[in-house]
Coordinates of C-alpha atoms in Angstrom, one line a residue:
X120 CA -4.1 156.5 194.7
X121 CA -4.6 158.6 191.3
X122 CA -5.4 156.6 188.3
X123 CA -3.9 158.0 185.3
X124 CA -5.0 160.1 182.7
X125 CA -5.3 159.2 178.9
X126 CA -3.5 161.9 177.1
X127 CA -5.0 163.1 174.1
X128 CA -4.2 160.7 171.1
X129 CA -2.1 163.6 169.4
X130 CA -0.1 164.3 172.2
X131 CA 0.8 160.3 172.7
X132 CA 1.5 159.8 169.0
X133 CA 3.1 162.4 168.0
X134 CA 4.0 164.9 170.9
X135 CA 5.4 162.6 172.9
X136 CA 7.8 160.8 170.7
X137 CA 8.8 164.4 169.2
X138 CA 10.2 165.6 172.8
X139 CA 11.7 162.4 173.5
X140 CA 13.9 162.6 170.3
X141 CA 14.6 166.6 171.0
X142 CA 15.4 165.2 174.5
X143 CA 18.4 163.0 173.2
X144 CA 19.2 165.0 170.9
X145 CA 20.0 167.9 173.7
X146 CA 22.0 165.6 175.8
X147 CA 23.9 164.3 172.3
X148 CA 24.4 168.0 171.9
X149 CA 26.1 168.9 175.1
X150 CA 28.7 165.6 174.8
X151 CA 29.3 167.3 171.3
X152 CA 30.2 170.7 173.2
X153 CA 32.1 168.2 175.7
X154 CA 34.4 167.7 172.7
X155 CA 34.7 170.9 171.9
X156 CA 32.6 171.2 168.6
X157 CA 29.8 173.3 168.1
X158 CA 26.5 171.0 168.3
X159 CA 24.7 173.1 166.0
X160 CA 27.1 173.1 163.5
X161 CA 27.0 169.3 163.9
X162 CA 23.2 169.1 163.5
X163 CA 23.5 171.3 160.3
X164 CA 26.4 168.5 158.6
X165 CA 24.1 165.6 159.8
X166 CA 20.4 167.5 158.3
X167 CA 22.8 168.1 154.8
X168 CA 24.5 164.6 155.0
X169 CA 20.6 163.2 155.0
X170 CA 18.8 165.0 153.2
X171 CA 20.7 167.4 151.3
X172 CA 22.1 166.3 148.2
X173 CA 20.5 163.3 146.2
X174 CA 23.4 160.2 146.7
X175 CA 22.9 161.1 150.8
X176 CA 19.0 161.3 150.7
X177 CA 19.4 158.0 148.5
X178 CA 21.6 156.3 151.5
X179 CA 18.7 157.6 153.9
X180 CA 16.2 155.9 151.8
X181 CA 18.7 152.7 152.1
X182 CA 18.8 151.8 155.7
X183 CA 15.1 153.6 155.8
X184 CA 14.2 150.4 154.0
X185 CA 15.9 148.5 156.3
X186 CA 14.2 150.0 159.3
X187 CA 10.6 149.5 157.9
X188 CA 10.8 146.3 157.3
X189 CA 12.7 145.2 160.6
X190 CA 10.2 147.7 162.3
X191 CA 6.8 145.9 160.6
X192 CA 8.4 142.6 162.1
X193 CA 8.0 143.9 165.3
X194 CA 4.9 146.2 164.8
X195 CA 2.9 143.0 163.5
X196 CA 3.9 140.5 166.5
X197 CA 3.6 143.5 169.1
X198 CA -0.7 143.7 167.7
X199 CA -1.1 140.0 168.8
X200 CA 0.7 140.5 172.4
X201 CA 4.4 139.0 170.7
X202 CA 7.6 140.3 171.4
X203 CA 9.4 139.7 168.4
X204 CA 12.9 140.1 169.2
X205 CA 14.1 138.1 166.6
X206 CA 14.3 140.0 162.7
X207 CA 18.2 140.3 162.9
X208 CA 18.2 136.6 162.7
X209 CA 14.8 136.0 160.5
X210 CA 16.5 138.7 158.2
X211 CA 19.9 136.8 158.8
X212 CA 18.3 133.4 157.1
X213 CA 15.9 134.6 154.4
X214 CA 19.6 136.0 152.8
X215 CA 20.1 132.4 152.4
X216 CA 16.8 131.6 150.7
X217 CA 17.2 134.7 148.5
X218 CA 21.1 133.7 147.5
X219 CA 20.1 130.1 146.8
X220 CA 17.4 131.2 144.3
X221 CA 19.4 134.0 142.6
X222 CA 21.9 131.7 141.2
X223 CA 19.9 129.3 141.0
X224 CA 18.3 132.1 138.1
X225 CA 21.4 133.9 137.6
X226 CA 21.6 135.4 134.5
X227 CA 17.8 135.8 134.2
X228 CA 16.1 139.4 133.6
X229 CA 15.4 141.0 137.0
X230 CA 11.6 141.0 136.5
X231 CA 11.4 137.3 136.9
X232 CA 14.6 136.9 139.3
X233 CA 13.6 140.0 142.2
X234 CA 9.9 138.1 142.4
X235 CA 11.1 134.9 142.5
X236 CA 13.4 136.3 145.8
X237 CA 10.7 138.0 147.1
X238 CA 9.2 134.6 147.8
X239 CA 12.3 132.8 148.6
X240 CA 12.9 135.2 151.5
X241 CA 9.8 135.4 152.6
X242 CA 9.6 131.8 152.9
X243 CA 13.3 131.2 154.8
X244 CA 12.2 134.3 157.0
X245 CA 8.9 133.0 158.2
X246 CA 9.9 129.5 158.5
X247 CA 12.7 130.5 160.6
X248 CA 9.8 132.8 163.1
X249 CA 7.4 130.4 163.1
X250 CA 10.2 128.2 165.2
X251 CA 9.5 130.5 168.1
X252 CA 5.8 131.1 167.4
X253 CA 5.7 127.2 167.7
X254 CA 7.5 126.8 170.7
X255 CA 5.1 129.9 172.3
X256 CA 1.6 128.6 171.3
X257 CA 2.3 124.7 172.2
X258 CA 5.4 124.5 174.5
X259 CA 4.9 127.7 176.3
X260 CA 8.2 129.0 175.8
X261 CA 8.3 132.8 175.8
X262 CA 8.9 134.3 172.4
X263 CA 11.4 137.0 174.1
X264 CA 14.1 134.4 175.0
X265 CA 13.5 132.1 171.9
X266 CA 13.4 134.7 169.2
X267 CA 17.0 136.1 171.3
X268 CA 18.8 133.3 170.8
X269 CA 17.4 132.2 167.1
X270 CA 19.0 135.4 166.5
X271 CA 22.6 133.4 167.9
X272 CA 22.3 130.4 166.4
X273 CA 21.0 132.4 162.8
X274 CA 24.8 133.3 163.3
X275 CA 26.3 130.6 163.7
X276 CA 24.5 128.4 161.2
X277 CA 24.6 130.9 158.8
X278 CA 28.3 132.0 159.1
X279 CA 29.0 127.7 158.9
X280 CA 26.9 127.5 155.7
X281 CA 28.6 130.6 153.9
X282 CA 32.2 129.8 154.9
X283 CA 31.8 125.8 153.9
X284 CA 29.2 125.2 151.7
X285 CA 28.7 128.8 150.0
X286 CA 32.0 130.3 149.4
X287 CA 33.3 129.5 145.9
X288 CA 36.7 128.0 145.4
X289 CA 39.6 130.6 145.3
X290 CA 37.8 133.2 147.1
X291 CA 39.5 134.6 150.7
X292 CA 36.9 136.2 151.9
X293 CA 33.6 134.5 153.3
X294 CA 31.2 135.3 150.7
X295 CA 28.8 133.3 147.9
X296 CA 29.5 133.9 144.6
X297 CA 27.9 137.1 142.8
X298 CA 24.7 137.6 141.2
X299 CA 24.7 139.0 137.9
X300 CA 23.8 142.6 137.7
X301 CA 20.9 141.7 134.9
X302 CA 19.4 139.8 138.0
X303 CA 19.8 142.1 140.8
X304 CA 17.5 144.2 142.2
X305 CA 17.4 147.4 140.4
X306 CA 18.9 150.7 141.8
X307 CA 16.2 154.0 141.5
X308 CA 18.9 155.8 140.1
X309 CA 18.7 153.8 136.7
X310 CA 14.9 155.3 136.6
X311 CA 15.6 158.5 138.8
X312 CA 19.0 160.3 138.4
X313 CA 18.3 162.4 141.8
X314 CA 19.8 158.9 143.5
X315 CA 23.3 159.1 141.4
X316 CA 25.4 156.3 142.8
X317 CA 23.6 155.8 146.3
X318 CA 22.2 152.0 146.4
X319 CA 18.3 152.8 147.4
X320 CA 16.9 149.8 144.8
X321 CA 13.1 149.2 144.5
X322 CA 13.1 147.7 147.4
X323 CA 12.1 151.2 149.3
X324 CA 9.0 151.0 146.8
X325 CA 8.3 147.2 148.0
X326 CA 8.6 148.8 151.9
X327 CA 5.8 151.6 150.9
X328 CA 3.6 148.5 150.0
X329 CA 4.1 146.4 153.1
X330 CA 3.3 149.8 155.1
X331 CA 0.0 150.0 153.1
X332 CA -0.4 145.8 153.7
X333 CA 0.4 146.0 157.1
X334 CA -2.3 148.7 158.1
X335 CA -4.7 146.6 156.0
X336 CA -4.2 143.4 157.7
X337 CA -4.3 144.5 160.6
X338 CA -7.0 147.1 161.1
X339 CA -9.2 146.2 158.2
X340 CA -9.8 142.3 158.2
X341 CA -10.9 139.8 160.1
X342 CA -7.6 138.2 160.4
X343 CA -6.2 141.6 161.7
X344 CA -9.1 142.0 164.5
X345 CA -8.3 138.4 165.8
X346 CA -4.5 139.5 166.0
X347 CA -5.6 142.7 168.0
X348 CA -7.7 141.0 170.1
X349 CA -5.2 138.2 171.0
X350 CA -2.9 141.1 171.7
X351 CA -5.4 142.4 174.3
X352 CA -6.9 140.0 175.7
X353 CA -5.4 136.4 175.1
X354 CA -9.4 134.9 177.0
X355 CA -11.4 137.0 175.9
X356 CA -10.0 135.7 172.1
X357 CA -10.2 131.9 173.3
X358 CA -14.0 132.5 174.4
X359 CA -15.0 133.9 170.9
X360 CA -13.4 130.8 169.3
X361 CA -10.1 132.1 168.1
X362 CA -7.5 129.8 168.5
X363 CA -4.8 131.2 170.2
X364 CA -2.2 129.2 169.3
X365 CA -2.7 128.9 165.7
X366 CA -2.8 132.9 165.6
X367 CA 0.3 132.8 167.4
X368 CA 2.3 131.0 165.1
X369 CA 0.5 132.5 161.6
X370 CA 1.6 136.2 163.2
X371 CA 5.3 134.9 163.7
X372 CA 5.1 133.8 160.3
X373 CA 4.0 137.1 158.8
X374 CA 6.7 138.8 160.8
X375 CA 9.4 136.4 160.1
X376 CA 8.6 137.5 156.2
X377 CA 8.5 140.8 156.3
X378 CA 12.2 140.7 158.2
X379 CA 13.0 138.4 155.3
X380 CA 12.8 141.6 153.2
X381 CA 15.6 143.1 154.7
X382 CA 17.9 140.1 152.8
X383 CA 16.0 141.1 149.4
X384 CA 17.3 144.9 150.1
X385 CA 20.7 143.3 150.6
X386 CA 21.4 140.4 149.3
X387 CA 19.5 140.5 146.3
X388 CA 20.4 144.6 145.6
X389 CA 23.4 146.2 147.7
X390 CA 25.6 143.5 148.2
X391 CA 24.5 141.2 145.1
X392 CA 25.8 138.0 147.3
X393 CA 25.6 136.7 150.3
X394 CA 28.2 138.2 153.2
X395 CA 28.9 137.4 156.7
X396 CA 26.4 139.5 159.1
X397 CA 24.9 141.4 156.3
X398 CA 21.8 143.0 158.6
X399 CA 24.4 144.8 160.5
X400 CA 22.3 145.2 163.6
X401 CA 19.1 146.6 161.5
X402 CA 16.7 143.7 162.8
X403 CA 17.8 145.7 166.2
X404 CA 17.1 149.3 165.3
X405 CA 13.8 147.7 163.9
X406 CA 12.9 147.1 167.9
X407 CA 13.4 150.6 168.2
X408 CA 11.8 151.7 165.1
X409 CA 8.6 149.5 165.9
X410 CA 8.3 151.2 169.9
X411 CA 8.7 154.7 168.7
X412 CA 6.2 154.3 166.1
X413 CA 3.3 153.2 168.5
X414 CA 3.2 149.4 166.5
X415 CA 1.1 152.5 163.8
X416 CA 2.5 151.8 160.0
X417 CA 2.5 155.2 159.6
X418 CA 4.7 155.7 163.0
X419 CA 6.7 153.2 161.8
X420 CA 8.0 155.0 158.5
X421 CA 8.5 158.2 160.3
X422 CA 10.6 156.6 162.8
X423 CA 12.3 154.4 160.3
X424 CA 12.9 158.1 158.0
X425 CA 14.9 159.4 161.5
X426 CA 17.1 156.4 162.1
X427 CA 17.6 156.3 158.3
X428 CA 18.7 160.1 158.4
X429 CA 20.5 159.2 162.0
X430 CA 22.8 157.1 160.2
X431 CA 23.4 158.9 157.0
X432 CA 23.6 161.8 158.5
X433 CA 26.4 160.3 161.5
X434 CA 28.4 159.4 158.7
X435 CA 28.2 162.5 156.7
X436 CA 29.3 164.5 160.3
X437 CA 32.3 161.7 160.8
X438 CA 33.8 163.0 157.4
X439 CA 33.1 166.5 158.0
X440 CA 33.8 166.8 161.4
X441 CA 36.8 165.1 162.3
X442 CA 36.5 166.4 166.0
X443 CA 33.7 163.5 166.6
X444 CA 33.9 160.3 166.5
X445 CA 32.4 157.3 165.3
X446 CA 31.9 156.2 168.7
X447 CA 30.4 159.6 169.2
X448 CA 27.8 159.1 166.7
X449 CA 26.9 155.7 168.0
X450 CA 26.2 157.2 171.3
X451 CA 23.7 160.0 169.7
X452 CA 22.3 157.5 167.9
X453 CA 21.8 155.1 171.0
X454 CA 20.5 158.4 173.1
X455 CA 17.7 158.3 170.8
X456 CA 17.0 154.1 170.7
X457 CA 17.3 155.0 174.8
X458 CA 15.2 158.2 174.9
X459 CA 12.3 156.6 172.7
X460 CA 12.3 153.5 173.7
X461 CA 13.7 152.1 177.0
X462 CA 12.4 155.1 178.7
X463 CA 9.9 156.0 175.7
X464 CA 7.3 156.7 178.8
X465 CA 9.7 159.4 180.9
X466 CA 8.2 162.5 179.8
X467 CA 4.5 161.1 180.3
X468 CA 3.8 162.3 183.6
X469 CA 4.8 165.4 183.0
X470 CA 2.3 166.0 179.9
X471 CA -0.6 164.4 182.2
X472 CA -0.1 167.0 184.3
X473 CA 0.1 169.5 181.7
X474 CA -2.9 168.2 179.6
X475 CA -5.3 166.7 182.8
X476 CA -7.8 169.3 183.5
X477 CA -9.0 168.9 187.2
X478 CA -12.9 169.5 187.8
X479 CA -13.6 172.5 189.1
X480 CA -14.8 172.3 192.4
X481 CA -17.7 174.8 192.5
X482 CA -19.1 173.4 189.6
X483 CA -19.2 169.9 191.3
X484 CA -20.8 171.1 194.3
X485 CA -23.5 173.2 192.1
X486 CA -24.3 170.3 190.8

Protein backbone atom coordinates (compact mmCIF):
# COMPACT_ATOMS: atom_id res chain seq x y z
CA UNK A 1 0.00 0.00 0.00
CA UNK A 2 1.23 3.81 -0.83
CA UNK A 3 1.39 6.07 1.99
CA UNK A 4 0.50 9.46 1.08
CA UNK A 5 2.27 12.43 0.25
CA UNK A 6 2.35 15.83 2.22
CA UNK A 7 1.69 18.35 -0.45
CA UNK A 8 3.56 21.42 -0.12
CA UNK A 9 1.98 23.82 2.53
CA UNK A 10 1.07 26.33 -0.35
CA UNK A 11 -0.57 24.02 -2.38
CA UNK A 12 -2.82 22.68 0.77
CA UNK A 13 -3.63 26.26 1.97
CA UNK A 14 -4.13 28.06 -0.68
CA UNK A 15 -4.19 25.97 -3.96
CA UNK A 16 -6.33 23.59 -2.97
CA UNK A 17 -9.16 25.56 -1.53
CA UNK A 18 -8.77 27.97 -4.67
CA UNK A 19 -9.74 24.92 -7.22
CA UNK A 20 -12.33 23.65 -5.00
CA UNK A 21 -14.20 27.06 -5.05
CA UNK A 22 -13.43 27.43 -9.12
CA UNK A 23 -14.83 23.84 -9.04
CA UNK A 24 -18.33 24.83 -7.72
CA UNK A 25 -18.35 27.68 -9.26
CA UNK A 26 -18.13 25.73 -12.82
CA UNK A 27 -20.80 23.44 -12.00
CA UNK A 28 -22.95 26.68 -10.54
CA UNK A 29 -22.13 28.04 -13.94
CA UNK A 30 -23.49 25.37 -16.15
CA UNK A 31 -27.07 25.15 -14.00
CA UNK A 32 -26.99 28.98 -14.83
CA UNK A 33 -26.64 28.09 -18.74
CA UNK A 34 -29.36 25.30 -17.76
CA UNK A 35 -31.65 28.27 -17.31
CA UNK A 36 -30.76 29.85 -20.07
CA UNK A 37 -28.60 32.84 -18.73
CA UNK A 38 -25.22 33.59 -19.49
CA UNK A 39 -23.01 32.48 -16.39
CA UNK A 40 -20.44 35.00 -17.09
CA UNK A 41 -22.66 37.66 -17.22
CA UNK A 42 -23.99 36.30 -13.93
CA UNK A 43 -20.52 36.20 -12.28
CA UNK A 44 -19.88 39.90 -13.50
CA UNK A 45 -23.55 41.16 -11.55
CA UNK A 46 -22.52 39.08 -8.44
CA UNK A 47 -18.31 40.52 -8.49
CA UNK A 48 -20.33 44.33 -8.91
CA UNK A 49 -23.14 43.48 -6.40
CA UNK A 50 -19.99 42.69 -3.77
CA UNK A 51 -17.61 44.68 -4.35
CA UNK A 52 -18.57 47.27 -6.63
CA UNK A 53 -20.18 50.15 -5.30
CA UNK A 54 -19.71 51.21 -1.55
CA UNK A 55 -23.54 50.23 0.12
CA UNK A 56 -22.78 46.47 -1.61
CA UNK A 57 -19.10 46.24 -0.44
CA UNK A 58 -20.62 47.57 3.03
CA UNK A 59 -23.33 44.51 2.95
CA UNK A 60 -20.21 42.12 2.18
CA UNK A 61 -18.47 43.47 5.13
CA UNK A 62 -21.89 42.72 7.06
CA UNK A 63 -22.34 39.02 6.87
CA UNK A 64 -18.24 38.96 6.52
CA UNK A 65 -18.50 39.84 10.15
CA UNK A 66 -20.89 37.33 10.66
CA UNK A 67 -18.83 34.64 9.11
CA UNK A 68 -15.61 35.43 11.12
CA UNK A 69 -16.83 35.24 14.11
CA UNK A 70 -19.11 32.00 13.63
CA UNK A 71 -15.86 30.75 11.71
CA UNK A 72 -13.37 31.54 14.98
CA UNK A 73 -16.03 29.51 17.04
CA UNK A 74 -15.30 26.63 15.10
CA UNK A 75 -11.53 27.41 14.18
CA UNK A 76 -10.83 27.59 18.15
CA UNK A 77 -12.66 24.18 19.21
CA UNK A 78 -11.33 22.42 15.92
CA UNK A 79 -7.24 23.32 17.65
CA UNK A 80 -8.20 21.29 20.72
CA UNK A 81 -9.82 18.16 18.78
CA UNK A 82 -13.74 19.89 19.36
CA UNK A 83 -16.24 19.89 16.83
CA UNK A 84 -18.07 22.82 17.58
CA UNK A 85 -21.30 22.53 15.81
CA UNK A 86 -23.06 24.72 17.92
CA UNK A 87 -22.47 28.89 17.20
CA UNK A 88 -26.05 29.26 15.59
CA UNK A 89 -27.32 28.50 18.89
CA UNK A 90 -24.37 30.14 21.17
CA UNK A 91 -24.94 33.23 18.83
CA UNK A 92 -28.77 32.53 19.20
CA UNK A 93 -28.45 33.14 23.29
CA UNK A 94 -25.75 35.78 23.73
CA UNK A 95 -28.67 38.10 21.72
CA UNK A 96 -30.42 37.68 24.88
CA UNK A 97 -27.59 38.73 27.17
CA UNK A 98 -26.82 41.66 24.81
CA UNK A 99 -30.83 42.83 24.63
CA UNK A 100 -31.13 42.50 28.40
CA UNK A 101 -28.13 44.87 29.00
CA UNK A 102 -29.03 47.35 26.26
CA UNK A 103 -32.13 48.42 27.88
CA UNK A 104 -31.13 47.87 30.80
CA UNK A 105 -28.56 51.10 29.53
CA UNK A 106 -30.84 52.45 26.98
CA UNK A 107 -30.41 55.80 26.40
CA UNK A 108 -26.71 55.78 27.43
CA UNK A 109 -23.83 57.01 24.86
CA UNK A 110 -22.69 54.09 22.81
CA UNK A 111 -19.18 54.08 24.21
CA UNK A 112 -20.32 52.79 27.52
CA UNK A 113 -23.43 50.73 26.12
CA UNK A 114 -21.45 48.60 22.95
CA UNK A 115 -18.72 47.52 25.83
CA UNK A 116 -20.92 46.83 28.26
CA UNK A 117 -22.66 44.17 25.38
CA UNK A 118 -19.56 43.04 24.40
CA UNK A 119 -19.36 41.35 27.77
CA UNK A 120 -22.93 40.48 28.13
CA UNK A 121 -22.73 38.33 25.01
CA UNK A 122 -19.71 36.97 25.61
CA UNK A 123 -20.83 35.87 28.81
CA UNK A 124 -24.53 34.32 27.59
CA UNK A 125 -22.45 32.79 24.61
CA UNK A 126 -19.88 30.97 26.59
CA UNK A 127 -22.02 29.92 29.29
CA UNK A 128 -24.38 28.44 26.82
CA UNK A 129 -20.82 26.29 25.12
CA UNK A 130 -19.52 25.40 28.10
CA UNK A 131 -22.95 23.16 28.58
CA UNK A 132 -21.55 20.82 25.96
CA UNK A 133 -17.78 21.26 26.88
CA UNK A 134 -19.10 19.99 30.28
CA UNK A 135 -20.99 17.24 29.23
CA UNK A 136 -17.72 16.14 26.86
CA UNK A 137 -14.81 16.45 29.44
CA UNK A 138 -16.89 14.74 32.50
CA UNK A 139 -19.87 12.80 31.01
CA UNK A 140 -18.36 11.80 27.87
CA UNK A 141 -20.99 12.94 25.64
CA UNK A 142 -19.74 13.83 22.21
CA UNK A 143 -19.70 17.56 21.58
CA UNK A 144 -21.06 16.94 17.80
CA UNK A 145 -24.50 15.72 19.06
CA UNK A 146 -24.77 18.03 22.12
CA UNK A 147 -23.68 21.23 20.55
CA UNK A 148 -26.56 19.99 17.54
CA UNK A 149 -29.23 19.99 19.60
CA UNK A 150 -28.29 23.11 21.97
CA UNK A 151 -28.59 24.68 18.74
CA UNK A 152 -32.70 23.28 18.92
CA UNK A 153 -33.47 23.94 22.20
CA UNK A 154 -31.49 27.72 21.76
CA UNK A 155 -34.69 27.91 19.56
CA UNK A 156 -37.04 27.00 21.31
CA UNK A 157 -36.16 28.64 24.60
CA UNK A 158 -35.32 31.60 22.93
CA UNK A 159 -38.32 32.03 20.65
CA UNK A 160 -40.54 31.20 24.35
CA UNK A 161 -38.61 34.06 26.04
CA UNK A 162 -39.04 36.69 23.14
CA UNK A 163 -42.73 36.00 22.38
CA UNK A 164 -43.69 35.94 26.41
CA UNK A 165 -41.48 37.60 28.46
CA UNK A 166 -39.72 40.01 25.83
CA UNK A 167 -42.24 41.39 23.49
CA UNK A 168 -43.66 44.67 24.69
CA UNK A 169 -47.38 45.20 25.09
CA UNK A 170 -49.12 46.25 21.77
CA UNK A 171 -46.62 44.95 19.60
CA UNK A 172 -47.76 41.96 16.72
CA UNK A 173 -44.72 40.96 15.86
CA UNK A 174 -42.35 38.78 18.10
CA UNK A 175 -39.77 41.23 18.94
CA UNK A 176 -38.20 43.13 22.31
CA UNK A 177 -38.53 46.57 22.41
CA UNK A 178 -35.91 48.88 20.52
CA UNK A 179 -32.65 50.25 21.62
CA UNK A 180 -32.13 53.74 21.21
CA UNK A 181 -29.97 54.72 18.35
CA UNK A 182 -27.54 56.88 20.88
CA UNK A 183 -26.91 53.28 22.27
CA UNK A 184 -26.48 51.15 19.29
CA UNK A 185 -23.58 50.03 17.85
CA UNK A 186 -22.31 52.53 15.40
CA UNK A 187 -22.62 52.20 11.58
CA UNK A 188 -18.86 52.95 9.57
CA UNK A 189 -20.75 55.01 7.41
CA UNK A 190 -21.17 57.83 10.19
CA UNK A 191 -17.16 57.84 10.11
CA UNK A 192 -16.73 56.57 6.46
CA UNK A 193 -19.23 57.78 3.80
CA UNK A 194 -17.86 54.94 1.22
CA UNK A 195 -20.60 52.61 3.40
CA UNK A 196 -23.71 55.07 2.59
CA UNK A 197 -26.73 53.26 4.06
CA UNK A 198 -25.26 49.64 4.12
CA UNK A 199 -25.36 48.38 8.05
CA UNK A 200 -21.41 47.27 8.38
CA UNK A 201 -21.13 48.89 12.22
CA UNK A 202 -17.79 48.54 14.17
CA UNK A 203 -18.38 45.46 14.72
CA UNK A 204 -16.25 44.28 11.41
CA UNK A 205 -13.35 46.34 13.27
CA UNK A 206 -14.01 44.21 16.68
CA UNK A 207 -13.82 40.88 14.06
CA UNK A 208 -10.17 42.21 12.77
CA UNK A 209 -9.29 42.05 16.55
CA UNK A 210 -10.48 38.55 17.38
CA UNK A 211 -8.61 37.40 14.09
CA UNK A 212 -5.39 38.99 15.57
CA UNK A 213 -6.53 37.34 19.30
CA UNK A 214 -7.30 34.18 17.95
CA UNK A 215 -3.83 33.62 16.13
CA UNK A 216 -2.26 34.85 19.42
CA UNK A 217 -3.96 32.48 21.71
CA UNK A 218 -3.45 29.98 19.95
CA UNK A 219 0.00 29.81 18.44
CA UNK A 220 1.75 32.17 20.72
CA UNK A 221 0.93 31.09 24.45
CA UNK A 222 0.99 28.56 26.62
CA UNK A 223 -2.68 28.21 26.85
CA UNK A 224 -2.71 28.03 22.92
CA UNK A 225 0.07 25.07 22.84
CA UNK A 226 -2.01 23.00 25.44
CA UNK A 227 -5.21 23.51 23.12
CA UNK A 228 -3.05 22.26 20.05
CA UNK A 229 -1.72 19.56 21.75
CA UNK A 230 -5.12 18.27 23.21
CA UNK A 231 -6.24 18.60 19.58
CA UNK A 232 -3.47 16.15 18.63
CA UNK A 233 -2.90 14.02 20.88
CA UNK A 234 -5.61 13.85 23.76
CA UNK A 235 -2.46 11.21 25.95
CA UNK A 236 0.23 12.60 25.10
CA UNK A 237 -1.46 16.12 26.78
CA UNK A 238 -2.63 14.03 29.95
CA UNK A 239 1.02 12.65 30.38
CA UNK A 240 2.51 16.24 30.41
CA UNK A 241 -0.04 17.19 33.06
CA UNK A 242 -2.62 19.05 31.11
CA UNK A 243 -5.88 18.40 32.22
CA UNK A 244 -7.96 17.42 29.58
CA UNK A 245 -11.02 18.06 30.80
CA UNK A 246 -10.58 21.41 32.11
CA UNK A 247 -9.09 22.44 28.62
CA UNK A 248 -12.01 21.05 27.12
CA UNK A 249 -14.53 23.06 28.76
CA UNK A 250 -12.29 26.61 28.90
CA UNK A 251 -12.01 26.11 24.76
CA UNK A 252 -15.93 25.68 24.56
CA UNK A 253 -16.04 28.67 26.55
CA UNK A 254 -13.77 30.82 24.32
CA UNK A 255 -15.75 29.58 21.34
CA UNK A 256 -19.12 29.99 22.79
CA UNK A 257 -17.94 33.92 23.10
CA UNK A 258 -16.66 34.63 20.10
CA UNK A 259 -20.15 33.21 18.44
CA UNK A 260 -21.66 35.53 21.02
CA UNK A 261 -20.36 38.32 18.84
CA UNK A 262 -22.42 37.56 16.10
CA UNK A 263 -25.62 38.88 18.57
CA UNK A 264 -23.41 42.20 19.14
CA UNK A 265 -23.29 42.60 15.17
CA UNK A 266 -27.11 42.06 15.23
CA UNK A 267 -28.76 42.69 18.04
CA UNK A 268 -26.83 45.38 19.36
CA UNK A 269 -26.22 47.16 15.53
CA UNK A 270 -28.55 45.90 12.52
CA UNK A 271 -31.55 45.02 14.05
CA UNK A 272 -31.29 47.34 17.32
CA UNK A 273 -33.61 44.59 19.20
CA UNK A 274 -33.98 41.33 19.63
CA UNK A 275 -35.94 39.17 16.69
CA UNK A 276 -36.98 35.70 16.21
CA UNK A 277 -33.95 33.64 14.49
CA UNK A 278 -31.80 36.60 14.09
CA UNK A 279 -28.32 34.47 13.05
CA UNK A 280 -30.15 33.37 10.06
CA UNK A 281 -28.14 30.20 9.59
CA UNK A 282 -24.65 32.19 9.93
CA UNK A 283 -23.41 29.97 12.96
CA UNK A 284 -23.81 27.32 9.98
CA UNK A 285 -21.90 29.03 7.20
CA UNK A 286 -19.34 29.62 10.11
CA UNK A 287 -18.76 25.54 9.85
CA UNK A 288 -18.01 26.11 6.43
CA UNK A 289 -16.01 29.18 6.86
CA UNK A 290 -13.82 27.46 9.72
CA UNK A 291 -13.00 24.08 7.23
CA UNK A 292 -12.18 26.10 4.25
CA UNK A 293 -9.87 28.25 6.11
CA UNK A 294 -7.68 25.32 7.48
CA UNK A 295 -8.88 26.30 11.47
CA UNK A 296 -5.78 29.42 10.11
CA UNK A 297 -7.24 33.08 11.29
CA UNK A 298 -6.00 34.33 8.29
CA UNK A 299 -7.95 31.36 6.15
CA UNK A 300 -10.71 32.10 8.12
CA UNK A 301 -11.17 35.87 6.94
CA UNK A 302 -10.56 34.97 3.37
CA UNK A 303 -13.16 32.41 3.41
CA UNK A 304 -15.42 34.50 5.54
CA UNK A 305 -14.70 37.70 2.55
CA UNK A 306 -16.11 34.85 -0.20
CA UNK A 307 -19.22 33.76 1.59
CA UNK A 308 -19.70 37.48 2.58
CA UNK A 309 -19.37 38.45 -1.27
CA UNK A 310 -21.45 34.96 -2.10
CA UNK A 311 -24.31 36.40 -0.42
CA UNK A 312 -24.18 40.01 -1.40
CA UNK A 313 -23.33 39.30 -4.45
CA UNK A 314 -26.53 36.36 -4.95
CA UNK A 315 -28.65 39.08 -4.04
CA UNK A 316 -27.34 41.71 -6.23
CA UNK A 317 -27.78 38.92 -9.34
CA UNK A 318 -31.58 38.10 -7.98
CA UNK A 319 -32.46 41.85 -8.78
CA UNK A 320 -30.50 41.97 -11.82
CA UNK A 321 -31.14 38.84 -13.26
CA UNK A 322 -34.60 37.95 -13.02
CA UNK A 323 -33.93 34.67 -14.98
CA UNK A 324 -32.36 33.10 -11.63
CA UNK A 325 -33.66 32.41 -8.81
CA UNK A 326 -33.33 32.67 -5.28
CA UNK A 327 -33.33 29.02 -4.96
CA UNK A 328 -30.66 29.26 -7.62
CA UNK A 329 -28.38 31.27 -5.67
CA UNK A 330 -28.75 29.02 -2.63
CA UNK A 331 -27.65 26.15 -4.66
CA UNK A 332 -24.29 28.08 -5.94
CA UNK A 333 -23.84 29.05 -2.66
CA UNK A 334 -24.26 25.42 -1.16
CA UNK A 335 -21.88 24.10 -4.30
CA UNK A 336 -19.32 25.97 -2.69
CA UNK A 337 -20.13 24.95 1.37
CA UNK A 338 -20.17 21.21 -0.60
CA UNK A 339 -17.06 21.66 -2.78
CA UNK A 340 -14.86 23.13 0.22
CA UNK A 341 -16.04 21.38 2.79
CA UNK A 342 -17.85 17.98 2.66
CA UNK A 343 -15.60 16.97 -0.06
CA UNK A 344 -12.88 19.76 0.74
CA UNK A 345 -10.38 16.70 0.22
CA UNK A 346 -11.63 15.60 -3.61
CA UNK A 347 -9.08 17.23 -5.66
CA UNK A 348 -6.14 15.98 -3.21
CA UNK A 349 -5.18 13.02 -4.96
CA UNK A 350 -4.97 14.47 -7.99
CA UNK A 351 -2.39 17.36 -6.84
CA UNK A 352 -0.22 14.37 -4.99
CA UNK A 353 0.11 13.05 -8.07
CA UNK A 354 0.96 16.23 -9.70
CA UNK A 355 3.28 17.57 -6.98
CA UNK A 356 4.90 13.85 -5.63
CA UNK A 357 8.21 13.53 -7.32
CA UNK A 358 9.04 9.74 -7.53
CA UNK A 359 12.92 8.86 -6.94
CA UNK A 360 14.67 8.31 -9.72
CA UNK A 361 15.62 4.91 -10.08
CA UNK A 362 19.24 5.08 -11.39
CA UNK A 363 20.06 7.44 -8.89
CA UNK A 364 18.92 4.93 -6.13
CA UNK A 365 20.78 2.15 -7.40
CA UNK A 366 24.09 4.47 -7.83
CA UNK A 367 23.80 4.90 -4.66
Amino acid sequence: MSTRVPLPRWVDVALLPVLNVMLAFLIGGIVVMLVGQNPLDAVGIMIYGAFGYGSGFGYTLYYTTDFIFAGLAVSVAYQAGLFNIGPEGQAYVAGLGVILVALALNGLPWLITVPAMIVAGGLFGAAWAFIPGYLQAKRGSHIVITTILFNFIAVSMMGYIISKHLKPVGVNSDESAPIDAVSRVPQLNVFWDLFKHSPVNISFILALLALVGVYWLVWRTKFGFAMRVLGQNPTAARYAGISNSRMIMITMALAGALAGMVAVNNVGGVQGRLILNFVSGAGFVGVAVAFMGKGHPFGVALSALLFGALYQGGQELAFSMPGITREMIVTIQALVILFTGAMGDMLRPPLERVFFKPPNPSSAEGG
